[in-house]
mmCIF file with all atom_site columns, C-alpha atoms in Angstrom:
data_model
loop_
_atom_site.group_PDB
_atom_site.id
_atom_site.type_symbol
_atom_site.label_atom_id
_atom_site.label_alt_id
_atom_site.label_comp_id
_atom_site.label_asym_id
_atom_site.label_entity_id
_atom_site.label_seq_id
_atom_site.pdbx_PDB_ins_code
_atom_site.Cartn_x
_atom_site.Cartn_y
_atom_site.Cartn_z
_atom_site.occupancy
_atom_site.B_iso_or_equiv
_atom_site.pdbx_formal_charge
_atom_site.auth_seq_id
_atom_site.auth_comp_id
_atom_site.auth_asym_id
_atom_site.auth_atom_id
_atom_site.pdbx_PDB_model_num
ATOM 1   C CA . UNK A 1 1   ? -41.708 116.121 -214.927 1.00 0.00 ? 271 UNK A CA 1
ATOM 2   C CA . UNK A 1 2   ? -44.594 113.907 -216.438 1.00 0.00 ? 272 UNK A CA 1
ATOM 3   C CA . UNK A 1 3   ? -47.208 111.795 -215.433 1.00 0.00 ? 273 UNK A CA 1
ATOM 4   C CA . UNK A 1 4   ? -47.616 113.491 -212.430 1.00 0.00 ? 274 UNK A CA 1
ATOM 5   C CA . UNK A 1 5   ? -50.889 112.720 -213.456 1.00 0.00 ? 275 UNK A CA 1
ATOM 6   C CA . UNK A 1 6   ? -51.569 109.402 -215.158 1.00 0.00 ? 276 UNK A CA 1
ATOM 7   C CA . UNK A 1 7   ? -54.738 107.689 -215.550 1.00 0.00 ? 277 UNK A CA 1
ATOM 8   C CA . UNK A 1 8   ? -56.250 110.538 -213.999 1.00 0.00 ? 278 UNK A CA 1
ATOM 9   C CA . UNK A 1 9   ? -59.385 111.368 -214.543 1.00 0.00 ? 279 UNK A CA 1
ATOM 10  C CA . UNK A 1 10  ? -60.260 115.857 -214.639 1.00 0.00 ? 280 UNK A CA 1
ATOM 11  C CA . UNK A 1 11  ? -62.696 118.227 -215.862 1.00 0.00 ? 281 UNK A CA 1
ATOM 12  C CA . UNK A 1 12  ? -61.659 121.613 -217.137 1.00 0.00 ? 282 UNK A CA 1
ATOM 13  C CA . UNK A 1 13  ? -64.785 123.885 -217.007 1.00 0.00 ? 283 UNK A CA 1
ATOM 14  C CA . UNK A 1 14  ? -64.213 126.950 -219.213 1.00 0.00 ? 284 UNK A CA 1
ATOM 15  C CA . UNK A 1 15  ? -61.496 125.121 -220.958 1.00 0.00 ? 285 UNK A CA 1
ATOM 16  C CA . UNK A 1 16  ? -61.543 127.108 -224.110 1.00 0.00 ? 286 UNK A CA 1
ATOM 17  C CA . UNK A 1 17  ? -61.009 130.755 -224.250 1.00 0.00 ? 287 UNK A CA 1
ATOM 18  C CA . UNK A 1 18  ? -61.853 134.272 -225.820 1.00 0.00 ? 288 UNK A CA 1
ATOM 19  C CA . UNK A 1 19  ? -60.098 134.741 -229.354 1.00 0.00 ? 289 UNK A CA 1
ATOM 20  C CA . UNK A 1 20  ? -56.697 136.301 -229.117 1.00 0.00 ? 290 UNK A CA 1
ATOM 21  C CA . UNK A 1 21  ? -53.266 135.900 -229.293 1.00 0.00 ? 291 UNK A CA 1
ATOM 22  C CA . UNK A 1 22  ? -52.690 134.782 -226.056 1.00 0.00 ? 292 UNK A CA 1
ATOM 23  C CA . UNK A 1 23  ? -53.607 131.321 -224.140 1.00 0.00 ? 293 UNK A CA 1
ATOM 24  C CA . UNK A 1 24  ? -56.267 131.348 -221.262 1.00 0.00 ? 294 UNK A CA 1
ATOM 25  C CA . UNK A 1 25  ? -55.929 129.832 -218.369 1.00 0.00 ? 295 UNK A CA 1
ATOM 26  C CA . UNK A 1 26  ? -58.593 126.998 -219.037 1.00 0.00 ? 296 UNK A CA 1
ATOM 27  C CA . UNK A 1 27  ? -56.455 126.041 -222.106 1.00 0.00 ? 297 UNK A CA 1
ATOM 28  C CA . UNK A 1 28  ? -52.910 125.985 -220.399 1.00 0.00 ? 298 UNK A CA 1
ATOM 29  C CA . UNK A 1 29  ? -54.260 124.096 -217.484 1.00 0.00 ? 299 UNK A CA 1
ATOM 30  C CA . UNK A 1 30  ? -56.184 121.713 -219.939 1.00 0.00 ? 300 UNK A CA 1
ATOM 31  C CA . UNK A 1 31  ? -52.775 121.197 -221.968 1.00 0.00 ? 301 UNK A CA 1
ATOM 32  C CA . UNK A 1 32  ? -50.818 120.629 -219.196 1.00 0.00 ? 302 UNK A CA 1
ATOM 33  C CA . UNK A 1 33  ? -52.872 118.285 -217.177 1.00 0.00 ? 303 UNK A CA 1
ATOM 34  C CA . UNK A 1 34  ? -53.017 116.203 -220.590 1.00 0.00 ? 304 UNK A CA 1
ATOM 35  C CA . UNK A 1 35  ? -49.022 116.235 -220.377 1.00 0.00 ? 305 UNK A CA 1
ATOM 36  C CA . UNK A 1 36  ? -48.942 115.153 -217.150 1.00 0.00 ? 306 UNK A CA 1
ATOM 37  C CA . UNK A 1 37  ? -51.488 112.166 -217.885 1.00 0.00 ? 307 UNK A CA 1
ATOM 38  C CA . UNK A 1 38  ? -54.568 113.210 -217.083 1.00 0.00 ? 308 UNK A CA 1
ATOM 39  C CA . UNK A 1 39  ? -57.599 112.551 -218.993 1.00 0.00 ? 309 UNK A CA 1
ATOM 40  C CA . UNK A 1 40  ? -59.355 115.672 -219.496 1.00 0.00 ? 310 UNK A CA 1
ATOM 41  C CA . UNK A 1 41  ? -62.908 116.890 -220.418 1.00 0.00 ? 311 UNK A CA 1
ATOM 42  C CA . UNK A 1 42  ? -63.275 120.002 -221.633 1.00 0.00 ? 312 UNK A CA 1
ATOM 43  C CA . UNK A 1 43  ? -66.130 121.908 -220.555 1.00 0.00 ? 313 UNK A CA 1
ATOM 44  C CA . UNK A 1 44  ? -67.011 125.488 -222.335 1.00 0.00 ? 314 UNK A CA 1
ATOM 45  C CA . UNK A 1 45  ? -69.946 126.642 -223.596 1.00 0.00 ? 315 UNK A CA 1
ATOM 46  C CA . UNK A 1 46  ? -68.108 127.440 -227.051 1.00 0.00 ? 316 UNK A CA 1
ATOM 47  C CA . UNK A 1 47  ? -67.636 124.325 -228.047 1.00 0.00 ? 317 UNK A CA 1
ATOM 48  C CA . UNK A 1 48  ? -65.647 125.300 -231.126 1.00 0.00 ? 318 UNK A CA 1
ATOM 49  C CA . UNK A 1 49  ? -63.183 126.378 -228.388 1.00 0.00 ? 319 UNK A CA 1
ATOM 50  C CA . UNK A 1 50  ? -62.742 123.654 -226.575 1.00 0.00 ? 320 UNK A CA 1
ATOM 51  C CA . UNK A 1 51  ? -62.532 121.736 -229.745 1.00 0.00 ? 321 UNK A CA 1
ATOM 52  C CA . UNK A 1 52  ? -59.236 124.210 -230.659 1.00 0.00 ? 322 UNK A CA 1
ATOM 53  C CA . UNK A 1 53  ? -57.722 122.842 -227.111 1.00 0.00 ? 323 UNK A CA 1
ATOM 54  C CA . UNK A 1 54  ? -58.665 119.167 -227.921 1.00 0.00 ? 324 UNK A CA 1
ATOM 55  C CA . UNK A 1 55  ? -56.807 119.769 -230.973 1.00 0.00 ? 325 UNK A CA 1
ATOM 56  C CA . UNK A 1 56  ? -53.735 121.160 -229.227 1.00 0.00 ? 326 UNK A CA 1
ATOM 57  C CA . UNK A 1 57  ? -54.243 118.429 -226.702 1.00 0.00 ? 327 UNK A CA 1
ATOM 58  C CA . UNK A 1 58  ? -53.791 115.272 -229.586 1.00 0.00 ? 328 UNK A CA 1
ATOM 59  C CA . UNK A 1 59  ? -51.384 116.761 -231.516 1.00 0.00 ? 329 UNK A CA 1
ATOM 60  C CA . UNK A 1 60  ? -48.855 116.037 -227.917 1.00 0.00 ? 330 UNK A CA 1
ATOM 61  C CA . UNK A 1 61  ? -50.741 112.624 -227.795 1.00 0.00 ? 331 UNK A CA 1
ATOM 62  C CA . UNK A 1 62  ? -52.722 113.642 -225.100 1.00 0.00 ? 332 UNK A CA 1
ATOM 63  C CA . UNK A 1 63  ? -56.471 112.237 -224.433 1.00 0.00 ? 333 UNK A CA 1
ATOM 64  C CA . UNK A 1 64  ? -59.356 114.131 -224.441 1.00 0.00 ? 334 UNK A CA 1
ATOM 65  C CA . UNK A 1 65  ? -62.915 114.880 -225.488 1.00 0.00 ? 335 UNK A CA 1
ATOM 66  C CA . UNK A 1 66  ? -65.242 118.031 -225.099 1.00 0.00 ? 336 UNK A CA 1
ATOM 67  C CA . UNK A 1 67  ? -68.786 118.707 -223.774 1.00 0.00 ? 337 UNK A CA 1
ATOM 68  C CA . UNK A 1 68  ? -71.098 121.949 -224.659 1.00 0.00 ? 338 UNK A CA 1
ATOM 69  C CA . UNK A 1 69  ? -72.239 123.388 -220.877 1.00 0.00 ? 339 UNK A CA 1
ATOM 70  C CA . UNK A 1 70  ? -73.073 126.283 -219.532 1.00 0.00 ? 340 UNK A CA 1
ATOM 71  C CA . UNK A 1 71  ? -72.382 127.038 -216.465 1.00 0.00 ? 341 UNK A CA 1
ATOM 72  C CA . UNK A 1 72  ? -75.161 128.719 -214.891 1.00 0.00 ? 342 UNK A CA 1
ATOM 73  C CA . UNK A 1 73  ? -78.019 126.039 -215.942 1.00 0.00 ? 343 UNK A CA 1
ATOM 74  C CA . UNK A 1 74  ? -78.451 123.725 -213.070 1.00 0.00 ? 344 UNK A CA 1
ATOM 75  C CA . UNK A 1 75  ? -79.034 120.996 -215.603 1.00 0.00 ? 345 UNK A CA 1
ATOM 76  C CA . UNK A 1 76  ? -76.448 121.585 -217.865 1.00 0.00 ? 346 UNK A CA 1
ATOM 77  C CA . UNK A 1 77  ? -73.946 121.005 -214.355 1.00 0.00 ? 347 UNK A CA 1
ATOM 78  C CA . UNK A 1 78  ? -75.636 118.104 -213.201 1.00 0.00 ? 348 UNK A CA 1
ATOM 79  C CA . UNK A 1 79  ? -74.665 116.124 -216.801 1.00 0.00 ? 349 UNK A CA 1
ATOM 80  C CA . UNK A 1 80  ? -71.074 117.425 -216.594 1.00 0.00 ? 350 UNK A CA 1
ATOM 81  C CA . UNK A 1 81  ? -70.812 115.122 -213.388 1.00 0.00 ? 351 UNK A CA 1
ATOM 82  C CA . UNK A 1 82  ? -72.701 112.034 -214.972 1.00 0.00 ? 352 UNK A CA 1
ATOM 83  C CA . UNK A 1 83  ? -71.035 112.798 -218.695 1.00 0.00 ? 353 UNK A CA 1
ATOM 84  C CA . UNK A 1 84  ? -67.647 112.208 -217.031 1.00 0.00 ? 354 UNK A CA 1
ATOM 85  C CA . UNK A 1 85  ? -68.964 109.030 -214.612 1.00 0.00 ? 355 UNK A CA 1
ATOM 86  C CA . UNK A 1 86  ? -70.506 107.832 -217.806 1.00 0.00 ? 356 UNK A CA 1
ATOM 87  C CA . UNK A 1 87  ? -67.400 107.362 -219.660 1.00 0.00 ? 357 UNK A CA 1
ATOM 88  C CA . UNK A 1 88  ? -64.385 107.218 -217.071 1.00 0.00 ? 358 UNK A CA 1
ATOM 89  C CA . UNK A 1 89  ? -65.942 105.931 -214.323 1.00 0.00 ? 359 UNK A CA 1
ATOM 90  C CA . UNK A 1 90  ? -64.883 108.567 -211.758 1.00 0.00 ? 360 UNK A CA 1
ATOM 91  C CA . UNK A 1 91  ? -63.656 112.697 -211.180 1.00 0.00 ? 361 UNK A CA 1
ATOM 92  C CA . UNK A 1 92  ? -60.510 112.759 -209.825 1.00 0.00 ? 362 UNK A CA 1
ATOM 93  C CA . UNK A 1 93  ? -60.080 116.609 -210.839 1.00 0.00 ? 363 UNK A CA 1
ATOM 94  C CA . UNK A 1 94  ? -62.439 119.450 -211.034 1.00 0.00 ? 364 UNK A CA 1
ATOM 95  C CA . UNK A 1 95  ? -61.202 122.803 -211.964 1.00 0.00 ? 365 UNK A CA 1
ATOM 96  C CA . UNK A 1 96  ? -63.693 125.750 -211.923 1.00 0.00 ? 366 UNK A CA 1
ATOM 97  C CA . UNK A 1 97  ? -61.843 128.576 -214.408 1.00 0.00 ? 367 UNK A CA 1
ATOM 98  C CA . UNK A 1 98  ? -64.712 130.043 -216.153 1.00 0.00 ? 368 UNK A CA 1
ATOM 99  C CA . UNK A 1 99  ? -65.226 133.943 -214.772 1.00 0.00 ? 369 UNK A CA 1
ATOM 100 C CA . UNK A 1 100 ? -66.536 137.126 -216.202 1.00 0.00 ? 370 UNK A CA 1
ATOM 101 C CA . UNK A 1 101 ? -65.955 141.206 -215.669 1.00 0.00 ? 371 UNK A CA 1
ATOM 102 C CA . UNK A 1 102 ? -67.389 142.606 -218.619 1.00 0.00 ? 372 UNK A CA 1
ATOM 103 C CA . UNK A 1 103 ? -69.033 145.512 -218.082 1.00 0.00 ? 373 UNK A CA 1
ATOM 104 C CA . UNK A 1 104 ? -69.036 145.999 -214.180 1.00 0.00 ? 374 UNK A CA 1
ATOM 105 C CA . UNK A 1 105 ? -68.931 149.440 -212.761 1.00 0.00 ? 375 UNK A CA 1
ATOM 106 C CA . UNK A 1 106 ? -68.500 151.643 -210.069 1.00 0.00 ? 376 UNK A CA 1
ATOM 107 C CA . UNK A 1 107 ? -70.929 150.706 -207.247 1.00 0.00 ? 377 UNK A CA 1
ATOM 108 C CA . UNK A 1 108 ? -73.345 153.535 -207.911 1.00 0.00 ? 378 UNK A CA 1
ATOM 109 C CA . UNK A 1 109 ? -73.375 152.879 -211.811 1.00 0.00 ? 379 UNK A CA 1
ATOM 110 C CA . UNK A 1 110 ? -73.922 149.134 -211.601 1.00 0.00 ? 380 UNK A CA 1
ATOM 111 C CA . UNK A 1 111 ? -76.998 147.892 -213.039 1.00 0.00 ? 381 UNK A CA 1
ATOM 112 C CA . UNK A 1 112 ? -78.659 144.812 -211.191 1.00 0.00 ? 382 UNK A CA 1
ATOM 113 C CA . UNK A 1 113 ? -78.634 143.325 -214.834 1.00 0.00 ? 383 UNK A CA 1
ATOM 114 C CA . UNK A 1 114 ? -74.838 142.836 -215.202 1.00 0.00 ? 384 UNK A CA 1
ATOM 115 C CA . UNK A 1 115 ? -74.441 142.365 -211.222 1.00 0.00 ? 385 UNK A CA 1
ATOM 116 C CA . UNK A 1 116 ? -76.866 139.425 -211.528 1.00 0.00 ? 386 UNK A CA 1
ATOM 117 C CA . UNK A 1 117 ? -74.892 137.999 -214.705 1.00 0.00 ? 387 UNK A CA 1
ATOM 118 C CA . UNK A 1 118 ? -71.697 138.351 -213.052 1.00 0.00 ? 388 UNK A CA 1
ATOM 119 C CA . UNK A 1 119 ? -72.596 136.600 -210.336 1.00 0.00 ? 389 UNK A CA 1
ATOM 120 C CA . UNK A 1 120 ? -74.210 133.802 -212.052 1.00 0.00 ? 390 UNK A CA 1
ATOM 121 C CA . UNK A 1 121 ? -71.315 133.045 -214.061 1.00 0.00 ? 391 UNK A CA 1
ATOM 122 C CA . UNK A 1 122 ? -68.605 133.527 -211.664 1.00 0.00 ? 392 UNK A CA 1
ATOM 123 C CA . UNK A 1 123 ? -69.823 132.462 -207.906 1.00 0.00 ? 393 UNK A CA 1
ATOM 124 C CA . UNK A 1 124 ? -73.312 130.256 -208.546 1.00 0.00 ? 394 UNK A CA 1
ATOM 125 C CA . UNK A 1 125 ? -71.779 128.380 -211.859 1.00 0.00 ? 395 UNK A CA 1
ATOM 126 C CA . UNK A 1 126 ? -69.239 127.014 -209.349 1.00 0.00 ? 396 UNK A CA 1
ATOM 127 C CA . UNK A 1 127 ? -71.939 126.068 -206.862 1.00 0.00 ? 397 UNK A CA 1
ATOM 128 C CA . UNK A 1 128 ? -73.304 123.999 -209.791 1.00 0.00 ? 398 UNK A CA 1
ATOM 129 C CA . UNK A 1 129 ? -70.436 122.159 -210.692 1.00 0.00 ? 399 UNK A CA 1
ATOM 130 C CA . UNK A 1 130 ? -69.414 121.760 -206.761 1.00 0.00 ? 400 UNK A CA 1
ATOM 131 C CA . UNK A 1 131 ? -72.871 120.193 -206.205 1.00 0.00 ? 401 UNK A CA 1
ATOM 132 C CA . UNK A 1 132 ? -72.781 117.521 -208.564 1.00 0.00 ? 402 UNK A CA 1
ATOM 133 C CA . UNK A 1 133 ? -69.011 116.709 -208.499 1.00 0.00 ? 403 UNK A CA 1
ATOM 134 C CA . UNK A 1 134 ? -69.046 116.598 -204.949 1.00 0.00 ? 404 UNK A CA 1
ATOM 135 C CA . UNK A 1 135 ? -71.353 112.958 -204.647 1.00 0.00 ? 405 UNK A CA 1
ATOM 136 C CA . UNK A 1 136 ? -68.888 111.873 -206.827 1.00 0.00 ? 406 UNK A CA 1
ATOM 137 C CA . UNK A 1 137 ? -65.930 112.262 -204.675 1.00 0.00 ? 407 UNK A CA 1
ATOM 138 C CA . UNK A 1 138 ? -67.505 111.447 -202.001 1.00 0.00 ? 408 UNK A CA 1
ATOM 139 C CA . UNK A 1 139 ? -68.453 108.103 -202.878 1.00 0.00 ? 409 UNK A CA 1
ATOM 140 C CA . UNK A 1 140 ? -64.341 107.482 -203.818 1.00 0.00 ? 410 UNK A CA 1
ATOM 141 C CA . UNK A 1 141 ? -63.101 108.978 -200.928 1.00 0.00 ? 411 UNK A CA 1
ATOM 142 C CA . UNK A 1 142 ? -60.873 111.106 -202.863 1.00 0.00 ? 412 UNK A CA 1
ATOM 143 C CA . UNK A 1 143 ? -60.583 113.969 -205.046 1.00 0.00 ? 413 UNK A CA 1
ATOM 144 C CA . UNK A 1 144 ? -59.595 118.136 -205.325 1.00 0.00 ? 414 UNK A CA 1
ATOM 145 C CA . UNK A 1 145 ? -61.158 120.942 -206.447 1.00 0.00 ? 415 UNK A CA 1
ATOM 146 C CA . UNK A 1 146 ? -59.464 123.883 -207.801 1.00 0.00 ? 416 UNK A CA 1
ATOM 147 C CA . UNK A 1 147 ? -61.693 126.637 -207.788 1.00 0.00 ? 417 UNK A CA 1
ATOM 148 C CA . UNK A 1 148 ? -59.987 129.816 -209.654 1.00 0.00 ? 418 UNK A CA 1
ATOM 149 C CA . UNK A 1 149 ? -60.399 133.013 -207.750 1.00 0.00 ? 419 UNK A CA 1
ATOM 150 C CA . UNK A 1 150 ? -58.770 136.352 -208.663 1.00 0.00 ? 420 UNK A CA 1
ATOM 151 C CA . UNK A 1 151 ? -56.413 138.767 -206.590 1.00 0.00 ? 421 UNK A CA 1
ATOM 152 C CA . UNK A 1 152 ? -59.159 140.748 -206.934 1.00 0.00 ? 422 UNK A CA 1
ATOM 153 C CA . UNK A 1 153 ? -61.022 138.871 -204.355 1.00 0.00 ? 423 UNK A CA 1
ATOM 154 C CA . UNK A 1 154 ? -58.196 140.625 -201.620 1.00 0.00 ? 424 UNK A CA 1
ATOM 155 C CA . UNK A 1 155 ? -57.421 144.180 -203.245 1.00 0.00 ? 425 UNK A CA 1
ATOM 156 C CA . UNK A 1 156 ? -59.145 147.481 -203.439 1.00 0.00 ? 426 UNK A CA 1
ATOM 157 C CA . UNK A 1 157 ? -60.706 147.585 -207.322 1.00 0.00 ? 427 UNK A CA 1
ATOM 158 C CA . UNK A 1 158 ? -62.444 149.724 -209.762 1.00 0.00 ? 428 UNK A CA 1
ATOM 159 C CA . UNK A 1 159 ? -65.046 147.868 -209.726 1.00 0.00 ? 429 UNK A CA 1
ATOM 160 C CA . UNK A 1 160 ? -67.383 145.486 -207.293 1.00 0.00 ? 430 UNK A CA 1
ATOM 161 C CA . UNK A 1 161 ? -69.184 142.848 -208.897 1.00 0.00 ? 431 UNK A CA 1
ATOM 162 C CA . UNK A 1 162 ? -66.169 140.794 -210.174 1.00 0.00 ? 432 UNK A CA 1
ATOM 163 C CA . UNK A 1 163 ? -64.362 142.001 -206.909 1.00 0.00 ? 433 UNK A CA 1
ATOM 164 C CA . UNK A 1 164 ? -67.398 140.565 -204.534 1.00 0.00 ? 434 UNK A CA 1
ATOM 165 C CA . UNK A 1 165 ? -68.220 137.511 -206.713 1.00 0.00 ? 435 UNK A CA 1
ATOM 166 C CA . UNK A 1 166 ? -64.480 136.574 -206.432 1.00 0.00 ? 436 UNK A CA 1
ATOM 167 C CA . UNK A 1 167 ? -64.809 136.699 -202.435 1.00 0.00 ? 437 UNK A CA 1
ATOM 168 C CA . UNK A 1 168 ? -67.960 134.417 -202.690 1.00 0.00 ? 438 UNK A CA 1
ATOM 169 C CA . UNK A 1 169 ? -65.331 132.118 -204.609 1.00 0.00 ? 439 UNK A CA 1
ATOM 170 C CA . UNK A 1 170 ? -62.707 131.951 -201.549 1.00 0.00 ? 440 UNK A CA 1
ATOM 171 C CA . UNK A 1 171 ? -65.736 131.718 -199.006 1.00 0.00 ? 441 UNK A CA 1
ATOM 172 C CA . UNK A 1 172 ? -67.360 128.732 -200.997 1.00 0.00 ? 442 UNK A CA 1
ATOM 173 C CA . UNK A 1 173 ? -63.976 127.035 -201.257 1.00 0.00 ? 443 UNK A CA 1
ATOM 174 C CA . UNK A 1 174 ? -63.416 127.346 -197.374 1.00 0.00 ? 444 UNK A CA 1
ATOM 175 C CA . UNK A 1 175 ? -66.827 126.416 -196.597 1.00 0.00 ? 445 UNK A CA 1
ATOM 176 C CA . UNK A 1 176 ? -66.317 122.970 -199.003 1.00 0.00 ? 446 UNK A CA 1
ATOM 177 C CA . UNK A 1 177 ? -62.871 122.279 -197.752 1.00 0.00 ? 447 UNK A CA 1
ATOM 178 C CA . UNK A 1 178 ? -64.064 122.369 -194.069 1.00 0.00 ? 448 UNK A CA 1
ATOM 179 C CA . UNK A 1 179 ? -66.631 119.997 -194.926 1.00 0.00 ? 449 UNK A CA 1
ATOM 180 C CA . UNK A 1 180 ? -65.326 117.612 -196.661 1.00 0.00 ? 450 UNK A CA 1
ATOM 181 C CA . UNK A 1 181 ? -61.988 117.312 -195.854 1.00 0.00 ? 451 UNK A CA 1
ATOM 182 C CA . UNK A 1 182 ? -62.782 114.179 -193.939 1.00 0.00 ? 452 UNK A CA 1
ATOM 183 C CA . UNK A 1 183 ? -64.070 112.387 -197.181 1.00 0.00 ? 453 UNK A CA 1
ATOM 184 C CA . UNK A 1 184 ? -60.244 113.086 -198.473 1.00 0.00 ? 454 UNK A CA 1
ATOM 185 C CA . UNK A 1 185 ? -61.294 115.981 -200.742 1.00 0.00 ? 455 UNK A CA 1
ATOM 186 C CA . UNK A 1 186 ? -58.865 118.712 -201.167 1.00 0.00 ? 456 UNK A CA 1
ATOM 187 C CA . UNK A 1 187 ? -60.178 122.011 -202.091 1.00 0.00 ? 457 UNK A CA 1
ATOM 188 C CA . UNK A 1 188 ? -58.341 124.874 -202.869 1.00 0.00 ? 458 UNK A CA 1
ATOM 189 C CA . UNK A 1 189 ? -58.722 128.426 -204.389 1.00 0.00 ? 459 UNK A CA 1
ATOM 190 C CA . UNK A 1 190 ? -55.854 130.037 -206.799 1.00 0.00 ? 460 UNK A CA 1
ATOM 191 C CA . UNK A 1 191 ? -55.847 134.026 -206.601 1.00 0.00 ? 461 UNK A CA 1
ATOM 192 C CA . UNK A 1 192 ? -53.777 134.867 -209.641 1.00 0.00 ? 462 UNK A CA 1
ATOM 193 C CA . UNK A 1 193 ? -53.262 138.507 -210.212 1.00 0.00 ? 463 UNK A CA 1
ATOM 194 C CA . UNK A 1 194 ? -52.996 140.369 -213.951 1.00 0.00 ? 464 UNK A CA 1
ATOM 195 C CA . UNK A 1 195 ? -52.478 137.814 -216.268 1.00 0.00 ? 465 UNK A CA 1
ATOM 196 C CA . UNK A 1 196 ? -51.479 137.716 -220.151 1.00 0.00 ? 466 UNK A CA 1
ATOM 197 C CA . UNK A 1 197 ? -54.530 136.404 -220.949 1.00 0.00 ? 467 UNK A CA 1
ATOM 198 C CA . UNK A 1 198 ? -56.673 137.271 -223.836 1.00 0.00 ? 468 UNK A CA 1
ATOM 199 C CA . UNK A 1 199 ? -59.761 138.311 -220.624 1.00 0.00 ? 469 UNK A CA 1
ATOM 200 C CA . UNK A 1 200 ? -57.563 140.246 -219.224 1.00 0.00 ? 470 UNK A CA 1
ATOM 201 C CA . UNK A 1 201 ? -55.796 142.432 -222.438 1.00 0.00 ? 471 UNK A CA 1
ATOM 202 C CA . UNK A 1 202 ? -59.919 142.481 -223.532 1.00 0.00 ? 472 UNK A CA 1
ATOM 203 C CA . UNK A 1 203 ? -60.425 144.382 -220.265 1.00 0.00 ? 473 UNK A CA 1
ATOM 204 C CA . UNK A 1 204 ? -57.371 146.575 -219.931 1.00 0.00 ? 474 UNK A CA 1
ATOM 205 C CA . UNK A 1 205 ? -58.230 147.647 -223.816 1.00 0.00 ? 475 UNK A CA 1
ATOM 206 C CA . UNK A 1 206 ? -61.235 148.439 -222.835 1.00 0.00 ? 476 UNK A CA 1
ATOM 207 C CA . UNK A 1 207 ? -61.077 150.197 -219.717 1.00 0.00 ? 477 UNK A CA 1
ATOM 208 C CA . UNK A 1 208 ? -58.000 152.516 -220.611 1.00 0.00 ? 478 UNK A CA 1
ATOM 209 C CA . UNK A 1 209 ? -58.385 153.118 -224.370 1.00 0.00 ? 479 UNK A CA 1
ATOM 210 C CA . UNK A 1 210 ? -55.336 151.268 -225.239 1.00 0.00 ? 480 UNK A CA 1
ATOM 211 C CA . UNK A 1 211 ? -54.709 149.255 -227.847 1.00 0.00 ? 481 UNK A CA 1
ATOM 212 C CA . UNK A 1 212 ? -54.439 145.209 -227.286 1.00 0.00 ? 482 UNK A CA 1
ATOM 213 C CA . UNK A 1 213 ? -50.695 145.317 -228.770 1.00 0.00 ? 483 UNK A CA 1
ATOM 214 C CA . UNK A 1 214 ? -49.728 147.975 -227.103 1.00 0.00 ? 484 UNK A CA 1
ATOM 215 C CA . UNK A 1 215 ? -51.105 146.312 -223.660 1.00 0.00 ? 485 UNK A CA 1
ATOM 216 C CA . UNK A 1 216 ? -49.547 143.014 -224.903 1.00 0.00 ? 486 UNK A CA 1
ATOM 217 C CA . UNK A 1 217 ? -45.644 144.578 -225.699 1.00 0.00 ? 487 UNK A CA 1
ATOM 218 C CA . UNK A 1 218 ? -45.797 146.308 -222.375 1.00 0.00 ? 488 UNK A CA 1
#
């Protein structure tokens, strides 16, 4: 199918990826919204990145351009909103992907350090973006969020601060869906589970000794 999404107007956040040989999520979701019509900025604090998917993105004749954020600056999430007003004149799309789990622990080995950064990155990033998208939809009485959550969020894990920050993620969607479901804003949270993703071979590798194409044949 195509232009399931024509003329429409989304922002990828995290829409590059950690090197590898494998395609994150922000990427495939950035490539195919641009196949289905959208018109997509590409949010990522790499910004050579997001430049990679751009590139991927023209070469199918797709439209897009890229913006340098990160995610956890208040600021930097305010002028993802008005970047995207500025030049398209609307959001129809936003679609939270960015998350971290490097280097969380066992509950009793966790320093507040990493719990704090994973939680900045992977729950209060996506209040950011949420709070200045939001007005936006608001005022056009239309829109969806797609905040992306983790499996994690519903399991019994290794570890707790991705695990926890990921349930923040499917409260924080509820709590915005409730609300603003009578402006015509759908919000929704995706739980995938173990992915081929270069984040997720990184972290396997890691955590079991492995090697990455050992992880990636089996």
């Amino acid at each position: 199918m195509v232009d399931r999404l024509k003329e429409k107007i989304a922002i990828v956040v995290g829409a590059g990826q950690q090197p590898g040989d494998t395609i994150g999520n922000g990427r495939a979701i950035s490539i195919l919204f641009a196949r289905e019509g959208a018109k997509v900025m590409l949010v990522d604090k790499n910004l050579d990145a997001a430049k990679d998917t751009k590139s991927m993105i023209e070469k199918e004749g797709g439209e897009s351009f890229v913006f340098e954020a990160d995610i956890v600056r208040e600021d930097d999430c305010r002028k993802i909103a008005d970047k995207c007003v500025e030049i398209y004149g609307r959001i129809d799309i936003l679609v939270n992907n960015v998350g971290i789990g490097e280097e969380d622990k066992s509950l009793v080995r966790l320093s507040e350090e990493i719990w704090d950064k994973i939680f900045d990155v992977n729950l209060k990033g996506m209040f950011f973006t949420c709070k200045y998208v939001l007005p936006v939809m608001e005022k056009q009485e239309k829109g969806s969020i797609i905040n992306i959550s983790s499996a994690a969020a519903v399991s019994a894990v290794r570890y707790v601060a991705y695990k926890i920050s990921k349930s923040g993620v499917n409260s924080l969607t509820h709590q915005i869906a409730m609300k603003y479901a009578k402006n015509g804003i759908r919000v929704n949270a995706i739980m995938p589970g173990l992915m081929n993703t270069s984040m997720a071979i990184e972290g396997i590798a890691r955590n079991t000794g492995r090697s990455k194409e050992e992880i990636i044949k089996a």
